[in-house]
JSON list of C-alpha atoms and ligand atoms in Angstrom, two decimals:
[
{"chain": "A", "resi": 17, "resn": "MET", "atom": "CA", "xyz": [7.49, 4.30, 11.23]},
{"chain": "A", "resi": 18, "resn": "GLY", "atom": "CA", "xyz": [10.64, 4.66, 9.85]},
{"chain": "A", "resi": 19, "resn": "MET", "atom": "CA", "xyz": [12.72, 2.31, 7.94]},
{"chain": "A", "resi": 20, "resn": "LYS", "atom": "CA", "xyz": [14.33, 1.17, 11.56]},
{"chain": "A", "resi": 21, "resn": "GLY", "atom": "CA", "xyz": [11.28, 0.40, 12.52]},
{"chain": "A", "resi": 22, "resn": "PHE", "atom": "CA", "xyz": [10.12, -1.34, 9.87]},
{"chain": "A", "resi": 23, "resn": "VAL", "atom": "CA", "xyz": [12.18, -3.74, 10.01]},
{"chain": "A", "resi": 24, "resn": "ARG", "atom": "CA", "xyz": [12.03, -4.12, 13.93]},
{"chain": "A", "resi": 25, "resn": "ALA", "atom": "CA", "xyz": [8.45, -5.09, 12.88]},
{"chain": "A", "resi": 26, "resn": "ALA", "atom": "CA", "xyz": [9.39, -7.85, 10.13]},
{"chain": "A", "resi": 27, "resn": "VAL", "atom": "CA", "xyz": [12.01, -9.48, 12.67]},
{"chain": "A", "resi": 28, "resn": "ILE", "atom": "CA", "xyz": [9.47, -9.61, 15.59]},
{"chain": "A", "resi": 29, "resn": "VAL", "atom": "CA", "xyz": [7.15, -10.84, 12.75]},
{"chain": "A", "resi": 30, "resn": "ALA", "atom": "CA", "xyz": [9.98, -13.60, 11.82]},
{"chain": "A", "resi": 31, "resn": "LEU", "atom": "CA", "xyz": [10.25, -14.62, 15.72]},
{"chain": "A", "resi": 32, "resn": "CYS", "atom": "CA", "xyz": [6.32, -15.26, 16.37]},
{"chain": "A", "resi": 33, "resn": "ALA", "atom": "CA", "xyz": [6.06, -16.59, 13.46]},
{"chain": "A", "resi": 34, "resn": "GLY", "atom": "CA", "xyz": [4.35, -19.83, 14.36]},
{"chain": "A", "resi": 35, "resn": "CYS", "atom": "CA", "xyz": [4.01, -18.93, 17.61]},
{"chain": "A", "resi": 36, "resn": "THR", "atom": "CA", "xyz": [0.30, -16.82, 17.55]},
{"chain": "A", "resi": 37, "resn": "PRO", "atom": "CA", "xyz": [-3.31, -19.01, 17.97]},
{"chain": "A", "resi": 38, "resn": "GLY", "atom": "CA", "xyz": [-4.71, -17.82, 14.46]},
{"chain": "A", "resi": 39, "resn": "ALA", "atom": "CA", "xyz": [-8.18, -20.48, 14.51]},
{"chain": "A", "resi": 40, "resn": "PRO", "atom": "CA", "xyz": [-11.57, -18.86, 15.94]},
{"chain": "A", "resi": 41, "resn": "ALA", "atom": "CA", "xyz": [-12.13, -20.90, 19.26]},
{"chain": "A", "resi": 42, "resn": "ALA", "atom": "CA", "xyz": [-14.54, -23.49, 18.28]},
{"chain": "A", "resi": 43, "resn": "PRO", "atom": "CA", "xyz": [-17.72, -23.44, 18.71]},
{"chain": "A", "resi": 44, "resn": "THR", "atom": "CA", "xyz": [-18.76, -25.53, 21.73]},
{"chain": "A", "resi": 45, "resn": "SER", "atom": "CA", "xyz": [-22.20, -26.76, 21.09]},
{"chain": "A", "resi": 46, "resn": "SER", "atom": "CA", "xyz": [-23.45, -27.94, 16.95]},
{"chain": "A", "resi": 47, "resn": "SER", "atom": "CA", "xyz": [-26.16, -26.30, 17.26]},
{"chain": "A", "resi": 48, "resn": "GLN", "atom": "CA", "xyz": [-24.08, -22.61, 17.55]},
{"chain": "A", "resi": 49, "resn": "LEU", "atom": "CA", "xyz": [-21.71, -23.70, 14.34]},
{"chain": "A", "resi": 50, "resn": "ALA", "atom": "CA", "xyz": [-21.55, -21.20, 12.80]},
{"chain": "A", "resi": 51, "resn": "SER", "atom": "CA", "xyz": [-18.76, -20.36, 9.80]},
{"chain": "A", "resi": 52, "resn": "ALA", "atom": "CA", "xyz": [-15.76, -17.95, 10.19]},
{"chain": "A", "resi": 53, "resn": "LEU", "atom": "CA", "xyz": [-14.35, -14.92, 8.36]},
{"chain": "A", "resi": 54, "resn": "THR", "atom": "CA", "xyz": [-10.51, -13.90, 8.79]},
{"chain": "A", "resi": 55, "resn": "ILE", "atom": "CA", "xyz": [-10.60, -10.59, 6.84]},
{"chain": "A", "resi": 56, "resn": "GLU", "atom": "CA", "xyz": [-6.95, -9.74, 5.89]},
{"chain": "A", "resi": 57, "resn": "THR", "atom": "CA", "xyz": [-5.39, -6.74, 7.16]},
{"chain": "A", "resi": 58, "resn": "SER", "atom": "CA", "xyz": [-2.22, -5.08, 4.76]},
{"chain": "A", "resi": 59, "resn": "LEU", "atom": "CA", "xyz": [-0.91, -1.39, 4.31]},
{"chain": "A", "resi": 60, "resn": "LEU", "atom": "CA", "xyz": [0.69, -2.53, 1.07]},
{"chain": "A", "resi": 61, "resn": "ASN", "atom": "CA", "xyz": [-2.35, -4.47, -0.65]},
{"chain": "A", "resi": 62, "resn": "TYR", "atom": "CA", "xyz": [-5.30, -4.08, -0.94]},
{"chain": "A", "resi": 63, "resn": "PRO", "atom": "CA", "xyz": [-5.12, -0.74, -2.58]},
{"chain": "A", "resi": 64, "resn": "SER", "atom": "CA", "xyz": [-9.24, 1.91, -1.88]},
{"chain": "A", "resi": 65, "resn": "MET", "atom": "CA", "xyz": [-11.65, 1.40, -3.60]},
{"chain": "A", "resi": 66, "resn": "SER", "atom": "CA", "xyz": [-14.64, 3.54, -3.45]},
{"chain": "A", "resi": 67, "resn": "THR", "atom": "CA", "xyz": [-18.66, 2.29, -2.25]},
{"chain": "A", "resi": 68, "resn": "GLN", "atom": "CA", "xyz": [-21.81, 3.60, -1.59]},
{"chain": "A", "resi": 69, "resn": "PHE", "atom": "CA", "xyz": [-19.96, 3.78, 1.90]},
{"chain": "A", "resi": 70, "resn": "GLY", "atom": "CA", "xyz": [-16.95, 6.06, 0.90]},
{"chain": "A", "resi": 71, "resn": "MET", "atom": "CA", "xyz": [-14.04, 4.46, 0.25]},
{"chain": "A", "resi": 72, "resn": "VAL", "atom": "CA", "xyz": [-12.36, 1.28, 1.53]},
{"chain": "A", "resi": 73, "resn": "GLY", "atom": "CA", "xyz": [-9.70, -0.75, 1.53]},
{"chain": "A", "resi": 74, "resn": "HIS", "atom": "CA", "xyz": [-6.58, -2.02, 2.89]},
{"chain": "A", "resi": 75, "resn": "PHE", "atom": "CA", "xyz": [-8.27, -5.12, 4.33]},
{"chain": "A", "resi": 76, "resn": "SER", "atom": "CA", "xyz": [-9.69, -8.15, 2.45]},
{"chain": "A", "resi": 77, "resn": "PRO", "atom": "CA", "xyz": [-12.29, -8.01, 1.69]},
{"chain": "A", "resi": 78, "resn": "ALA", "atom": "CA", "xyz": [-12.76, -4.49, 2.34]},
{"chain": "A", "resi": 79, "resn": "LEU", "atom": "CA", "xyz": [-16.79, -5.24, 1.65]},
{"chain": "A", "resi": 80, "resn": "ALA", "atom": "CA", "xyz": [-17.42, -8.16, 3.52]},
{"chain": "A", "resi": 81, "resn": "VAL", "atom": "CA", "xyz": [-20.94, -9.49, 3.21]},
{"chain": "A", "resi": 82, "resn": "VAL", "atom": "CA", "xyz": [-21.66, -12.18, 5.45]},
{"chain": "A", "resi": 83, "resn": "ALA", "atom": "CA", "xyz": [-24.49, -14.43, 7.36]},
{"chain": "A", "resi": 84, "resn": "ARG", "atom": "CA", "xyz": [-25.38, -13.96, 10.58]},
{"chain": "A", "resi": 85, "resn": "GLY", "atom": "CA", "xyz": [-23.87, -16.22, 13.36]},
{"chain": "A", "resi": 86, "resn": "THR", "atom": "CA", "xyz": [-20.09, -15.39, 11.40]},
{"chain": "A", "resi": 87, "resn": "ILE", "atom": "CA", "xyz": [-17.32, -15.32, 13.64]},
{"chain": "A", "resi": 88, "resn": "ILE", "atom": "CA", "xyz": [-14.98, -12.60, 12.09]},
{"chain": "A", "resi": 89, "resn": "GLN", "atom": "CA", "xyz": [-11.26, -12.26, 12.75]},
{"chain": "A", "resi": 90, "resn": "PHE", "atom": "CA", "xyz": [-8.78, -10.10, 11.60]},
{"chain": "A", "resi": 91, "resn": "HIS", "atom": "CA", "xyz": [-5.05, -10.75, 10.88]},
{"chain": "A", "resi": 92, "resn": "ASN", "atom": "CA", "xyz": [-2.35, -8.33, 10.55]},
{"chain": "A", "resi": 93, "resn": "GLN", "atom": "CA", "xyz": [-0.34, -9.51, 7.20]},
{"chain": "A", "resi": 94, "resn": "ASP", "atom": "CA", "xyz": [2.40, -7.10, 7.16]},
{"chain": "A", "resi": 95, "resn": "GLY", "atom": "CA", "xyz": [4.93, -5.11, 9.74]},
{"chain": "A", "resi": 96, "resn": "PHE", "atom": "CA", "xyz": [3.23, -1.91, 10.46]},
{"chain": "A", "resi": 97, "resn": "ASN", "atom": "CA", "xyz": [1.02, -1.75, 13.35]},
{"chain": "A", "resi": 98, "resn": "HIS", "atom": "CA", "xyz": [-3.03, -2.13, 12.98]},
{"chain": "A", "resi": 99, "resn": "THR", "atom": "CA", "xyz": [-6.67, -2.08, 14.76]},
{"chain": "A", "resi": 100, "resn": "ALA", "atom": "CA", "xyz": [-9.93, -2.76, 13.29]},
{"chain": "A", "resi": 101, "resn": "THR", "atom": "CA", "xyz": [-12.21, 0.05, 15.25]},
{"chain": "A", "resi": 102, "resn": "SER", "atom": "CA", "xyz": [-15.66, 0.67, 14.71]},
{"chain": "A", "resi": 103, "resn": "VAL", "atom": "CA", "xyz": [-17.00, 3.70, 13.30]},
{"chain": "A", "resi": 104, "resn": "ALA", "atom": "CA", "xyz": [-20.23, 4.67, 13.80]},
{"chain": "A", "resi": 105, "resn": "GLY", "atom": "CA", "xyz": [-23.00, 6.26, 10.75]},
{"chain": "A", "resi": 106, "resn": "ALA", "atom": "CA", "xyz": [-23.94, 4.72, 7.76]},
{"chain": "A", "resi": 107, "resn": "VAL", "atom": "CA", "xyz": [-20.96, 6.37, 5.85]},
{"chain": "A", "resi": 108, "resn": "PHE", "atom": "CA", "xyz": [-16.96, 7.28, 6.68]},
{"chain": "A", "resi": 109, "resn": "PRO", "atom": "CA", "xyz": [-16.83, 10.64, 7.76]},
{"chain": "A", "resi": 110, "resn": "ALA", "atom": "CA", "xyz": [-14.21, 12.58, 6.08]},
{"chain": "A", "resi": 111, "resn": "LYS", "atom": "CA", "xyz": [-11.79, 13.36, 9.25]},
{"chain": "A", "resi": 112, "resn": "SER", "atom": "CA", "xyz": [-10.88, 9.94, 11.82]},
{"chain": "A", "resi": 113, "resn": "PRO", "atom": "CA", "xyz": [-13.07, 9.60, 14.15]},
{"chain": "A", "resi": 114, "resn": "ILE", "atom": "CA", "xyz": [-11.01, 6.89, 16.03]},
{"chain": "A", "resi": 115, "resn": "GLY", "atom": "CA", "xyz": [-9.33, 7.93, 19.26]},
{"chain": "A", "resi": 116, "resn": "PHE", "atom": "CA", "xyz": [-7.15, 6.49, 21.23]},
{"chain": "A", "resi": 117, "resn": "SER", "atom": "CA", "xyz": [-9.23, 3.58, 23.04]},
{"chain": "A", "resi": 118, "resn": "ALA", "atom": "CA", "xyz": [-9.05, 1.97, 20.05]},
{"chain": "A", "resi": 119, "resn": "LEU", "atom": "CA", "xyz": [-5.76, 0.71, 20.53]},
{"chain": "A", "resi": 120, "resn": "THR", "atom": "CA", "xyz": [-7.50, -1.79, 23.82]},
{"chain": "A", "resi": 121, "resn": "GLN", "atom": "CA", "xyz": [-9.02, -4.52, 22.66]},
{"chain": "A", "resi": 122, "resn": "SER", "atom": "CA", "xyz": [-12.82, -4.18, 23.27]},
{"chain": "A", "resi": 123, "resn": "GLY", "atom": "CA", "xyz": [-16.13, -5.42, 22.51]},
{"chain": "A", "resi": 124, "resn": "LYS", "atom": "CA", "xyz": [-16.72, -8.34, 21.62]},
{"chain": "A", "resi": 125, "resn": "GLY", "atom": "CA", "xyz": [-19.57, -8.27, 18.65]},
{"chain": "A", "resi": 126, "resn": "ILE", "atom": "CA", "xyz": [-19.51, -6.73, 15.48]},
{"chain": "A", "resi": 127, "resn": "ALA", "atom": "CA", "xyz": [-23.00, -4.97, 16.22]},
{"chain": "A", "resi": 128, "resn": "GLN", "atom": "CA", "xyz": [-21.84, -3.72, 19.27]},
{"chain": "A", "resi": 129, "resn": "ALA", "atom": "CA", "xyz": [-20.64, 0.36, 19.20]},
{"chain": "A", "resi": 130, "resn": "GLY", "atom": "CA", "xyz": [-17.08, 1.71, 19.86]},
{"chain": "A", "resi": 131, "resn": "TRP", "atom": "CA", "xyz": [-15.98, -2.75, 18.90]},
{"chain": "A", "resi": 132, "resn": "SER", "atom": "CA", "xyz": [-12.02, -3.04, 18.42]},
{"chain": "A", "resi": 133, "resn": "THR", "atom": "CA", "xyz": [-9.60, -4.90, 17.94]},
{"chain": "A", "resi": 134, "resn": "GLY", "atom": "CA", "xyz": [-6.78, -2.90, 20.09]},
{"chain": "A", "resi": 135, "resn": "LEU", "atom": "CA", "xyz": [-3.49, -2.92, 18.50]},
{"chain": "A", "resi": 136, "resn": "LEU", "atom": "CA", "xyz": [-2.10, -5.57, 16.21]},
{"chain": "A", "resi": 137, "resn": "THR", "atom": "CA", "xyz": [1.07, -5.74, 15.82]},
{"chain": "A", "resi": 138, "resn": "GLY", "atom": "CA", "xyz": [2.99, -7.35, 12.59]},
{"chain": "A", "resi": 139, "resn": "GLY", "atom": "CA", "xyz": [1.57, -11.41, 11.57]},
{"chain": "A", "resi": 140, "resn": "ALA", "atom": "CA", "xyz": [-0.81, -10.81, 14.90]},
{"chain": "A", "resi": 141, "resn": "PHE", "atom": "CA", "xyz": [-4.74, -12.49, 15.21]},
{"chain": "A", "resi": 142, "resn": "SER", "atom": "CA", "xyz": [-7.21, -10.56, 16.56]},
{"chain": "A", "resi": 143, "resn": "THR", "atom": "CA", "xyz": [-9.72, -11.52, 19.39]},
{"chain": "A", "resi": 144, "resn": "SER", "atom": "CA", "xyz": [-12.61, -13.01, 17.74]},
{"chain": "A", "resi": 145, "resn": "PHE", "atom": "CA", "xyz": [-15.92, -10.88, 17.27]},
{"chain": "A", "resi": 146, "resn": "THR", "atom": "CA", "xyz": [-19.15, -12.41, 16.99]},
{"chain": "A", "resi": 147, "resn": "THR", "atom": "CA", "xyz": [-22.20, -11.19, 14.44]},
{"chain": "A", "resi": 148, "resn": "SER", "atom": "CA", "xyz": [-25.53, -11.48, 16.47]},
{"chain": "A", "resi": 149, "resn": "ALA", "atom": "CA", "xyz": [-27.19, -9.07, 14.70]},
{"chain": "A", "resi": 150, "resn": "THR", "atom": "CA", "xyz": [-28.05, -8.03, 11.18]},
{"chain": "A", "resi": 151, "resn": "GLY", "atom": "CA", "xyz": [-27.04, -4.79, 9.56]},
{"chain": "A", "resi": 152, "resn": "THR", "atom": "CA", "xyz": [-23.50, -2.85, 8.23]},
{"chain": "A", "resi": 153, "resn": "PHE", "atom": "CA", "xyz": [-21.18, -1.84, 10.02]},
{"chain": "A", "resi": 154, "resn": "LEU", "atom": "CA", "xyz": [-18.12, 0.12, 9.58]},
{"chain": "A", "resi": 155, "resn": "TYR", "atom": "CA", "xyz": [-14.49, 0.43, 10.75]},
{"chain": "A", "resi": 156, "resn": "GLY", "atom": "CA", "xyz": [-11.78, 1.69, 10.56]},
{"chain": "A", "resi": 157, "resn": "CYS", "atom": "CA", "xyz": [-7.91, 1.29, 11.11]},
{"chain": "A", "resi": 158, "resn": "PHE", "atom": "CA", "xyz": [-6.61, 3.83, 13.84]},
{"chain": "A", "resi": 159, "resn": "TYR", "atom": "CA", "xyz": [-3.32, 4.68, 12.30]},
{"chain": "A", "resi": 160, "resn": "HIS", "atom": "CA", "xyz": [-4.30, 3.98, 8.67]},
{"chain": "A", "resi": 161, "resn": "TYR", "atom": "CA", "xyz": [-7.97, 6.04, 8.49]},
{"chain": "A", "resi": 162, "resn": "PRO", "atom": "CA", "xyz": [-6.89, 8.96, 6.68]},
{"chain": "A", "resi": 163, "resn": "GLU", "atom": "CA", "xyz": [-4.79, 6.61, 4.09]},
{"chain": "A", "resi": 164, "resn": "GLY", "atom": "CA", "xyz": [-8.47, 5.02, 3.42]},
{"chain": "A", "resi": 165, "resn": "MET", "atom": "CA", "xyz": [-7.94, 2.26, 5.66]},
{"chain": "A", "resi": 166, "resn": "ARG", "atom": "CA", "xyz": [-11.45, 1.41, 5.96]},
{"chain": "A", "resi": 167, "resn": "GLY", "atom": "CA", "xyz": [-13.31, -1.86, 5.76]},
{"chain": "A", "resi": 168, "resn": "VAL", "atom": "CA", "xyz": [-16.92, -2.21, 5.50]},
{"chain": "A", "resi": 169, "resn": "ILE", "atom": "CA", "xyz": [-19.53, -5.78, 7.31]},
{"chain": "A", "resi": 170, "resn": "ILE", "atom": "CA", "xyz": [-22.61, -6.77, 5.71]},
{"chain": "A", "resi": 171, "resn": "VAL", "atom": "CA", "xyz": [-24.72, -8.82, 8.47]},
{"chain": "A", "resi": 172, "resn": "GLN", "atom": "CA", "xyz": [-27.50, -10.61, 6.54]},
{"chain": "B", "resi": 215, "resn": "CU", "atom": "CU1", "xyz": [-3.12, 0.32, 9.85]}
]
């Protein structure tokens, strides 16, 4: 995105401040009380670091360990467009496996193959994702995978 685009995105963020509902939906049953985690997303912050899964970064926490049942939401903190999109496998492939379908929201659970937040414009919050199965789940940004914009969620 050029400077013009960045400024426009920043203006949209300013206009929308306060108009985006951020909180995940409250649990409807007391037996389903679960904690929630918001993963922050920023190309300008949270630099890449090396993990056993490959480089992760630009998400915070980029390596999240959560209890099963935790509700996860992503928040775009900057003025760039991002996605958080499922990446299959145990390690990050060198070349981005994320296709254009990532720009449309899909899936409801982190353990679901092919889930994606869809396009998150500046300041946007994603839909809430469940963590109903244990495991290690990789994801990345459609736009910035090559820049190391990737993360891992470990559900215990
Ligand atoms: Cu991105």
